[in-house]
């Protein structure tokens, strides 16, 4: 099946620990994105990558890091420097380039830090 | 930068019509998307407008006026399953061409 996989669906961590959220896709899409969503809010862009080995900061990159070593994978690390890490994290992909390509979203990971 | 506004919540009756407005102020514009998001789930694509006018797709239609920085999503013959949040997102230009900036979402509650 083609799609975007995010695992796990629910993740619990203690404050002060780094945690890595996975995002894997087999859609052969060039571009990948990470968003954060807080309750009752819209999506805010954390990082995005338009091609392998390249990525750019989004609007709220502080306290987060990413890598893009393979086309299929775009893991997000939530570091202890992120002040309010509890949120719903969504990974998305698109064909990239300048076409009118919509973004496809994975099922999301709900992270709770206590 | 981008600034996108949409109402927080709307309520409508099953079988009725609801119009969700979205206004935007952007430094560059290359299209507007509407997504539907059920609680706890991922957003799913509904529509894309880049030229002025109305795009109709079944019970859902989306309108764009670039000169007014305005779009709306029209949901007709409302069904209970249409209860969800509806997200307006604007696409940037140039190097930011793949970036989408989202509004806060409009939660629509459909009542029997």
PDB file of C-alpha atoms in Angstrom:
ATOM      1  CA  UNK A   1       0.000   0.000   0.000  1.00  0.00           C
ATOM      2  CA  UNK A   2       1.250   3.477  -0.812  1.00  0.00           C
ATOM      3  CA  UNK A   3       1.201   5.969   1.972  1.00  0.00           C
ATOM      4  CA  UNK A   4       2.781   7.790   4.864  1.00  0.00           C
ATOM      5  CA  UNK A   5       3.582   6.020   8.098  1.00  0.00           C
ATOM      6  CA  UNK A   6       4.067   7.707  11.428  1.00  0.00           C
ATOM      7  CA  UNK A   7       4.773   5.673  14.476  1.00  0.00           C
ATOM      8  CA  UNK A   8       3.891   5.354  17.216  1.00  0.00           C
ATOM      9  CA  UNK A   9       0.405   6.897  17.325  1.00  0.00           C
ATOM     10  CA  UNK A  10       0.836   7.860  20.992  1.00  0.00           C
ATOM     11  CA  UNK A  11       4.166   8.647  22.658  1.00  0.00           C
ATOM     12  CA  UNK A  12       4.894   9.510  26.276  1.00  0.00           C
ATOM     13  CA  UNK A  13       8.156  10.991  27.535  1.00  0.00           C
ATOM     14  CA  UNK A  14       9.548  12.570  30.653  1.00  0.00           C
ATOM     15  CA  UNK A  15      10.600  16.195  30.592  1.00  0.00           C
ATOM     16  CA  UNK A  16      14.270  16.649  29.713  1.00  0.00           C
ATOM     17  CA  UNK A  17      14.427  13.688  27.337  1.00  0.00           C
ATOM     18  CA  UNK A  18      14.922  13.974  23.604  1.00  0.00           C
ATOM     19  CA  UNK A  19      12.479  11.996  21.494  1.00  0.00           C
ATOM     20  CA  UNK A  20      12.491  11.143  17.788  1.00  0.00           C
ATOM     21  CA  UNK A  21       9.283  10.841  15.771  1.00  0.00           C
ATOM     22  CA  UNK A  22       9.437   8.775  12.614  1.00  0.00           C
ATOM     23  CA  UNK A  23       7.916   9.556   9.228  1.00  0.00           C
ATOM     24  CA  UNK A  24       8.266   7.146   6.327  1.00  0.00           C
ATOM     25  CA  UNK A  25       6.700   7.414   2.862  1.00  0.00           C
ATOM     26  CA  UNK A  26       6.572   5.201  -0.208  1.00  0.00           C
ATOM     27  CA  UNK A  27       4.828   7.714  -2.470  1.00  0.00           C
ATOM     28  CA  UNK A  28       8.125   8.696  -4.122  1.00  0.00           C
ATOM     29  CA  UNK A  29       7.454  12.305  -3.154  1.00  0.00           C
ATOM     30  CA  UNK A  30      10.389  14.711  -3.085  1.00  0.00           C
ATOM     31  CA  UNK A  31       9.089  17.122  -0.463  1.00  0.00           C
ATOM     32  CA  UNK A  32       8.375  16.319   3.188  1.00  0.00           C
ATOM     33  CA  UNK A  33       7.116  18.477   6.044  1.00  0.00           C
ATOM     34  CA  UNK A  34       6.614  18.455   9.783  1.00  0.00           C
ATOM     35  CA  UNK A  35       3.758  20.326  11.442  1.00  0.00           C
ATOM     36  CA  UNK A  36       2.684  20.782  15.000  1.00  0.00           C
ATOM     37  CA  UNK A  37      -0.975  21.131  16.008  1.00  0.00           C
ATOM     38  CA  UNK A  38      -2.159  22.249  19.437  1.00  0.00           C
ATOM     39  CA  UNK A  39      -5.737  21.653  20.634  1.00  0.00           C
ATOM     40  CA  UNK A  40      -8.266  23.708  18.669  1.00  0.00           C
ATOM     41  CA  UNK A  41      -5.512  25.271  16.571  1.00  0.00           C
ATOM     42  CA  UNK A  42      -4.336  25.125  12.991  1.00  0.00           C
ATOM     43  CA  UNK A  43      -1.086  23.595  11.774  1.00  0.00           C
ATOM     44  CA  UNK A  44       2.260  25.309  12.264  1.00  0.00           C
ATOM     45  CA  UNK A  45       5.261  24.380  10.122  1.00  0.00           C
ATOM     46  CA  UNK A  46       8.334  23.136  11.996  1.00  0.00           C
ATOM     47  CA  UNK A  47      10.715  22.017   9.227  1.00  0.00           C
ATOM     48  CA  UNK A  48      10.466  21.061   5.597  1.00  0.00           C
ATOM     49  CA  UNK A  49      12.670  19.355   3.039  1.00  0.00           C
ATOM     50  CA  UNK A  50      12.354  19.711  -0.716  1.00  0.00           C
ATOM     51  CA  UNK A  51      15.057  17.196  -1.580  1.00  0.00           C
ATOM     52  CA  UNK A  52      17.314  14.614   0.043  1.00  0.00           C
ATOM     53  CA  UNK A  53      20.132  16.052   2.197  1.00  0.00           C
ATOM     54  CA  UNK A  54      18.486  19.474   2.316  1.00  0.00           C
ATOM     55  CA  UNK A  55      15.967  20.986   4.728  1.00  0.00           C
ATOM     56  CA  UNK A  56      14.789  24.425   5.869  1.00  0.00           C
ATOM     57  CA  UNK A  57      13.375  25.821   9.075  1.00  0.00           C
ATOM     58  CA  UNK A  58       9.695  26.543   9.208  1.00  0.00           C
ATOM     59  CA  UNK A  59       7.942  29.025  11.457  1.00  0.00           C
ATOM     60  CA  UNK A  60       8.578  27.274  14.787  1.00  0.00           C
ATOM     61  CA  UNK A  61      11.868  25.356  14.406  1.00  0.00           C
ATOM     62  CA  UNK A  62      13.362  26.203  17.808  1.00  0.00           C
ATOM     63  CA  UNK A  63      13.827  23.107  19.961  1.00  0.00           C
ATOM     64  CA  UNK A  64      13.474  20.719  17.017  1.00  0.00           C
ATOM     65  CA  UNK A  65      15.902  19.055  14.607  1.00  0.00           C
ATOM     66  CA  UNK A  66      15.500  16.943  11.463  1.00  0.00           C
ATOM     67  CA  UNK A  67      17.512  14.942   8.960  1.00  0.00           C
ATOM     68  CA  UNK A  68      16.803  13.853   5.396  1.00  0.00           C
ATOM     69  CA  UNK A  69      19.317  11.157   4.521  1.00  0.00           C
ATOM     70  CA  UNK A  70      16.876   9.137   2.433  1.00  0.00           C
ATOM     71  CA  UNK A  71      14.005  10.187   0.198  1.00  0.00           C
ATOM     72  CA  UNK A  72      11.622   7.942   2.106  1.00  0.00           C
ATOM     73  CA  UNK A  73      12.400   9.155   5.609  1.00  0.00           C
ATOM     74  CA  UNK A  74      12.223  12.488   7.472  1.00  0.00           C
ATOM     75  CA  UNK A  75      12.575  11.937  11.235  1.00  0.00           C
ATOM     76  CA  UNK A  76      11.885  14.769  13.687  1.00  0.00           C
ATOM     77  CA  UNK A  77      13.699  15.038  17.013  1.00  0.00           C
ATOM     78  CA  UNK A  78      12.003  16.973  19.770  1.00  0.00           C
ATOM     79  CA  UNK A  79      14.798  18.136  22.040  1.00  0.00           C
ATOM     80  CA  UNK A  80      14.724  19.108  25.693  1.00  0.00           C
ATOM     81  CA  UNK A  81      15.085  22.727  24.533  1.00  0.00           C
ATOM     82  CA  UNK A  82      11.506  22.711  23.243  1.00  0.00           C
ATOM     83  CA  UNK A  83       9.556  24.406  26.026  1.00  0.00           C
ATOM     84  CA  UNK A  84       6.092  23.036  25.280  1.00  0.00           C
ATOM     85  CA  UNK A  85       6.542  19.774  23.391  1.00  0.00           C
ATOM     86  CA  UNK A  86       3.151  18.215  24.148  1.00  0.00           C
ATOM     87  CA  UNK A  87       1.206  18.374  20.867  1.00  0.00           C
ATOM     88  CA  UNK A  88      -0.088  16.441  17.868  1.00  0.00           C
ATOM     89  CA  UNK A  89       2.683  16.084  15.255  1.00  0.00           C
ATOM     90  CA  UNK A  90       1.823  15.617  11.609  1.00  0.00           C
ATOM     91  CA  UNK A  91       4.145  14.640   8.791  1.00  0.00           C
ATOM     92  CA  UNK A  92       3.184  15.484   5.207  1.00  0.00           C
ATOM     93  CA  UNK A  93       4.577  14.918   1.722  1.00  0.00           C
ATOM     94  CA  UNK A  94       4.078  16.417  -1.714  1.00  0.00           C
ATOM     95  CA  UNK A  95       5.454  15.937  -5.198  1.00  0.00           C
ATOM     96  CA  UNK A  96       7.532  19.086  -4.808  1.00  0.00           C
ATOM     97  CA  UNK A  97       8.554  21.511  -7.540  1.00  0.00           C
ATOM     98  CA  UNK A  98       6.311  24.403  -8.477  1.00  0.00           C
ATOM     99  CA  UNK A  99       3.232  22.450  -9.469  1.00  0.00           C
ATOM    100  CA  UNK A 100      -0.135  22.763  -7.783  1.00  0.00           C
ATOM    101  CA  UNK A 101       0.527  19.747  -5.604  1.00  0.00           C
ATOM    102  CA  UNK A 102      -1.439  19.203  -2.477  1.00  0.00           C
ATOM    103  CA  UNK A 103       0.200  17.867   0.638  1.00  0.00           C
ATOM    104  CA  UNK A 104      -0.710  14.401   1.875  1.00  0.00           C
ATOM    105  CA  UNK A 105      -0.693  13.838   5.606  1.00  0.00           C
ATOM    106  CA  UNK A 106       0.301  10.899   7.733  1.00  0.00           C
ATOM    107  CA  UNK A 107      -1.887   9.728  10.645  1.00  0.00           C
ATOM    108  CA  UNK A 108       0.060  11.785  13.189  1.00  0.00           C
ATOM    109  CA  UNK A 109       1.814  11.126  16.500  1.00  0.00           C
ATOM    110  CA  UNK A 110       0.371  12.508  19.713  1.00  0.00           C
ATOM    111  CA  UNK A 111       3.293  13.330  22.016  1.00  0.00           C
ATOM    112  CA  UNK A 112       2.765  13.880  25.724  1.00  0.00           C
ATOM    113  CA  UNK A 113       5.649  15.117  27.859  1.00  0.00           C
ATOM    114  CA  UNK A 114       5.259  15.182  31.639  1.00  0.00           C
TER     115      UNK A 114
ATOM    116  CA  UNK B   1       4.724  36.884   6.080  1.00  0.00           C
ATOM    117  CA  UNK B   2       1.282  35.371   5.930  1.00  0.00           C
ATOM    118  CA  UNK B   3      -1.817  36.115   7.980  1.00  0.00           C
ATOM    119  CA  UNK B   4      -4.862  33.905   7.534  1.00  0.00           C
ATOM    120  CA  UNK B   5      -8.177  34.360   9.310  1.00  0.00           C
ATOM    121  CA  UNK B   6     -11.193  32.077   9.517  1.00  0.00           C
ATOM    122  CA  UNK B   7     -14.031  31.814  12.041  1.00  0.00           C
ATOM    123  CA  UNK B   8     -13.385  29.536  14.981  1.00  0.00           C
ATOM    124  CA  UNK B   9     -16.666  27.652  14.990  1.00  0.00           C
ATOM    125  CA  UNK B  10     -19.939  27.331  13.075  1.00  0.00           C
ATOM    126  CA  UNK B  11     -23.089  25.322  13.691  1.00  0.00           C
ATOM    127  CA  UNK B  12     -25.577  24.195  11.053  1.00  0.00           C
ATOM    128  CA  UNK B  13     -28.440  21.757  10.609  1.00  0.00           C
ATOM    129  CA  UNK B  14     -28.309  18.513   8.660  1.00  0.00           C
ATOM    130  CA  UNK B  15     -29.374  19.129   5.051  1.00  0.00           C
ATOM    131  CA  UNK B  16     -28.559  22.836   5.183  1.00  0.00           C
ATOM    132  CA  UNK B  17     -25.744  24.862   3.584  1.00  0.00           C
ATOM    133  CA  UNK B  18     -22.772  26.367   5.391  1.00  0.00           C
ATOM    134  CA  UNK B  19     -20.212  28.842   4.048  1.00  0.00           C
ATOM    135  CA  UNK B  20     -16.798  29.046   5.706  1.00  0.00           C
ATOM    136  CA  UNK B  21     -14.888  32.227   4.942  1.00  0.00           C
ATOM    137  CA  UNK B  22     -11.136  32.655   4.830  1.00  0.00           C
ATOM    138  CA  UNK B  23      -9.309  35.966   4.426  1.00  0.00           C
ATOM    139  CA  UNK B  24      -5.587  36.217   3.911  1.00  0.00           C
ATOM    140  CA  UNK B  25      -2.826  38.800   3.743  1.00  0.00           C
ATOM    141  CA  UNK B  26       0.317  37.434   2.177  1.00  0.00           C
ATOM    142  CA  UNK B  27       3.653  38.610   0.839  1.00  0.00           C
ATOM    143  CA  UNK B  28       3.265  36.170  -2.065  1.00  0.00           C
ATOM    144  CA  UNK B  29       0.361  34.039  -3.250  1.00  0.00           C
ATOM    145  CA  UNK B  30       0.438  30.895  -5.350  1.00  0.00           C
ATOM    146  CA  UNK B  31      -2.797  29.145  -4.520  1.00  0.00           C
ATOM    147  CA  UNK B  32      -5.193  28.359  -1.693  1.00  0.00           C
ATOM    148  CA  UNK B  33      -6.081  24.936  -0.335  1.00  0.00           C
ATOM    149  CA  UNK B  34      -8.957  23.698   1.796  1.00  0.00           C
ATOM    150  CA  UNK B  35      -8.541  20.631   3.988  1.00  0.00           C
ATOM    151  CA  UNK B  36     -10.995  18.701   6.164  1.00  0.00           C
ATOM    152  CA  UNK B  37      -9.839  17.315   9.496  1.00  0.00           C
ATOM    153  CA  UNK B  38     -11.902  15.050  11.745  1.00  0.00           C
ATOM    154  CA  UNK B  39     -10.999  15.120  15.418  1.00  0.00           C
ATOM    155  CA  UNK B  40      -7.753  13.279  16.142  1.00  0.00           C
ATOM    156  CA  UNK B  41      -7.141  12.466  12.499  1.00  0.00           C
ATOM    157  CA  UNK B  42      -4.959  13.791   9.693  1.00  0.00           C
ATOM    158  CA  UNK B  43      -6.211  16.542   7.364  1.00  0.00           C
ATOM    159  CA  UNK B  44      -7.497  15.402   3.970  1.00  0.00           C
ATOM    160  CA  UNK B  45      -7.424  17.506   0.801  1.00  0.00           C
ATOM    161  CA  UNK B  46     -10.707  19.052  -0.370  1.00  0.00           C
ATOM    162  CA  UNK B  47      -9.917  21.715  -2.962  1.00  0.00           C
ATOM    163  CA  UNK B  48      -7.335  23.972  -4.572  1.00  0.00           C
ATOM    164  CA  UNK B  49      -7.883  27.426  -6.121  1.00  0.00           C
ATOM    165  CA  UNK B  50      -5.228  29.488  -7.852  1.00  0.00           C
ATOM    166  CA  UNK B  51      -7.407  31.531 -10.256  1.00  0.00           C
ATOM    167  CA  UNK B  52     -10.410  33.652  -9.340  1.00  0.00           C
ATOM    168  CA  UNK B  53     -13.766  31.948  -9.420  1.00  0.00           C
ATOM    169  CA  UNK B  54     -15.703  28.981  -8.181  1.00  0.00           C
ATOM    170  CA  UNK B  55     -14.535  25.363  -8.224  1.00  0.00           C
ATOM    171  CA  UNK B  56     -17.302  22.816  -7.667  1.00  0.00           C
ATOM    172  CA  UNK B  57     -16.707  19.277  -6.539  1.00  0.00           C
ATOM    173  CA  UNK B  58     -19.878  17.422  -5.573  1.00  0.00           C
ATOM    174  CA  UNK B  59     -21.383  18.836  -2.392  1.00  0.00           C
ATOM    175  CA  UNK B  60     -18.321  21.015  -1.796  1.00  0.00           C
ATOM    176  CA  UNK B  61     -17.421  24.213  -3.674  1.00  0.00           C
ATOM    177  CA  UNK B  62     -14.571  26.651  -3.142  1.00  0.00           C
ATOM    178  CA  UNK B  63     -14.340  30.255  -4.290  1.00  0.00           C
ATOM    179  CA  UNK B  64     -11.359  32.584  -4.604  1.00  0.00           C
ATOM    180  CA  UNK B  65     -10.973  36.330  -5.107  1.00  0.00           C
ATOM    181  CA  UNK B  66      -7.275  37.216  -5.259  1.00  0.00           C
ATOM    182  CA  UNK B  67      -7.886  40.976  -5.372  1.00  0.00           C
ATOM    183  CA  UNK B  68      -9.852  40.764  -2.121  1.00  0.00           C
ATOM    184  CA  UNK B  69      -7.634  38.162  -0.446  1.00  0.00           C
ATOM    185  CA  UNK B  70     -10.737  36.098   0.164  1.00  0.00           C
ATOM    186  CA  UNK B  71     -11.916  32.545  -0.230  1.00  0.00           C
ATOM    187  CA  UNK B  72     -14.860  30.527   0.958  1.00  0.00           C
ATOM    188  CA  UNK B  73     -15.713  26.859   1.207  1.00  0.00           C
ATOM    189  CA  UNK B  74     -19.370  26.018   0.638  1.00  0.00           C
ATOM    190  CA  UNK B  75     -20.767  22.786   2.009  1.00  0.00           C
ATOM    191  CA  UNK B  76     -24.190  21.827   0.651  1.00  0.00           C
ATOM    192  CA  UNK B  77     -26.705  19.210   1.806  1.00  0.00           C
ATOM    193  CA  UNK B  78     -24.881  18.879   5.087  1.00  0.00           C
ATOM    194  CA  UNK B  79     -24.494  15.419   6.556  1.00  0.00           C
ATOM    195  CA  UNK B  80     -23.592  14.454  10.109  1.00  0.00           C
ATOM    196  CA  UNK B  81     -20.240  13.149   8.871  1.00  0.00           C
ATOM    197  CA  UNK B  82     -19.363  16.691   7.741  1.00  0.00           C
ATOM    198  CA  UNK B  83     -18.842  17.630  11.398  1.00  0.00           C
ATOM    199  CA  UNK B  84     -15.114  18.379  11.350  1.00  0.00           C
ATOM    200  CA  UNK B  85     -12.595  21.201  11.258  1.00  0.00           C
ATOM    201  CA  UNK B  86     -11.961  22.901   7.923  1.00  0.00           C
ATOM    202  CA  UNK B  87      -8.510  24.361   7.344  1.00  0.00           C
ATOM    203  CA  UNK B  88      -7.675  27.113   4.878  1.00  0.00           C
ATOM    204  CA  UNK B  89      -4.025  27.158   3.715  1.00  0.00           C
ATOM    205  CA  UNK B  90      -2.132  29.545   1.438  1.00  0.00           C
ATOM    206  CA  UNK B  91       0.789  28.517  -0.751  1.00  0.00           C
ATOM    207  CA  UNK B  92       3.775  30.853  -1.123  1.00  0.00           C
ATOM    208  CA  UNK B  93       5.839  31.896  -4.123  1.00  0.00           C
ATOM    209  CA  UNK B  94       9.325  31.084  -5.362  1.00  0.00           C
ATOM    210  CA  UNK B  95      11.599  29.272  -2.958  1.00  0.00           C
ATOM    211  CA  UNK B  96       8.676  29.119  -0.538  1.00  0.00           C
ATOM    212  CA  UNK B  97       6.505  27.586  -3.229  1.00  0.00           C
ATOM    213  CA  UNK B  98       6.088  24.336  -1.371  1.00  0.00           C
ATOM    214  CA  UNK B  99       5.253  25.923   1.933  1.00  0.00           C
ATOM    215  CA  UNK B 100       1.680  26.089   3.108  1.00  0.00           C
ATOM    216  CA  UNK B 101       0.611  28.500   5.822  1.00  0.00           C
ATOM    217  CA  UNK B 102      -2.536  27.351   7.620  1.00  0.00           C
ATOM    218  CA  UNK B 103      -5.297  29.316   9.262  1.00  0.00           C
ATOM    219  CA  UNK B 104      -6.516  28.278  12.691  1.00  0.00           C
ATOM    220  CA  UNK B 105      -9.309  26.115  11.287  1.00  0.00           C
ATOM    221  CA  UNK B 106     -13.103  26.372  11.518  1.00  0.00           C
ATOM    222  CA  UNK B 107     -14.872  23.717  13.540  1.00  0.00           C
ATOM    223  CA  UNK B 108     -18.241  22.893  11.974  1.00  0.00           C
ATOM    224  CA  UNK B 109     -20.865  21.140  14.063  1.00  0.00           C
ATOM    225  CA  UNK B 110     -23.768  19.591  12.151  1.00  0.00           C
ATOM    226  CA  UNK B 111     -26.893  19.050  14.239  1.00  0.00           C
ATOM    227  CA  UNK B 112     -29.796  16.731  13.389  1.00  0.00           C
TER     228      UNK B 112
END
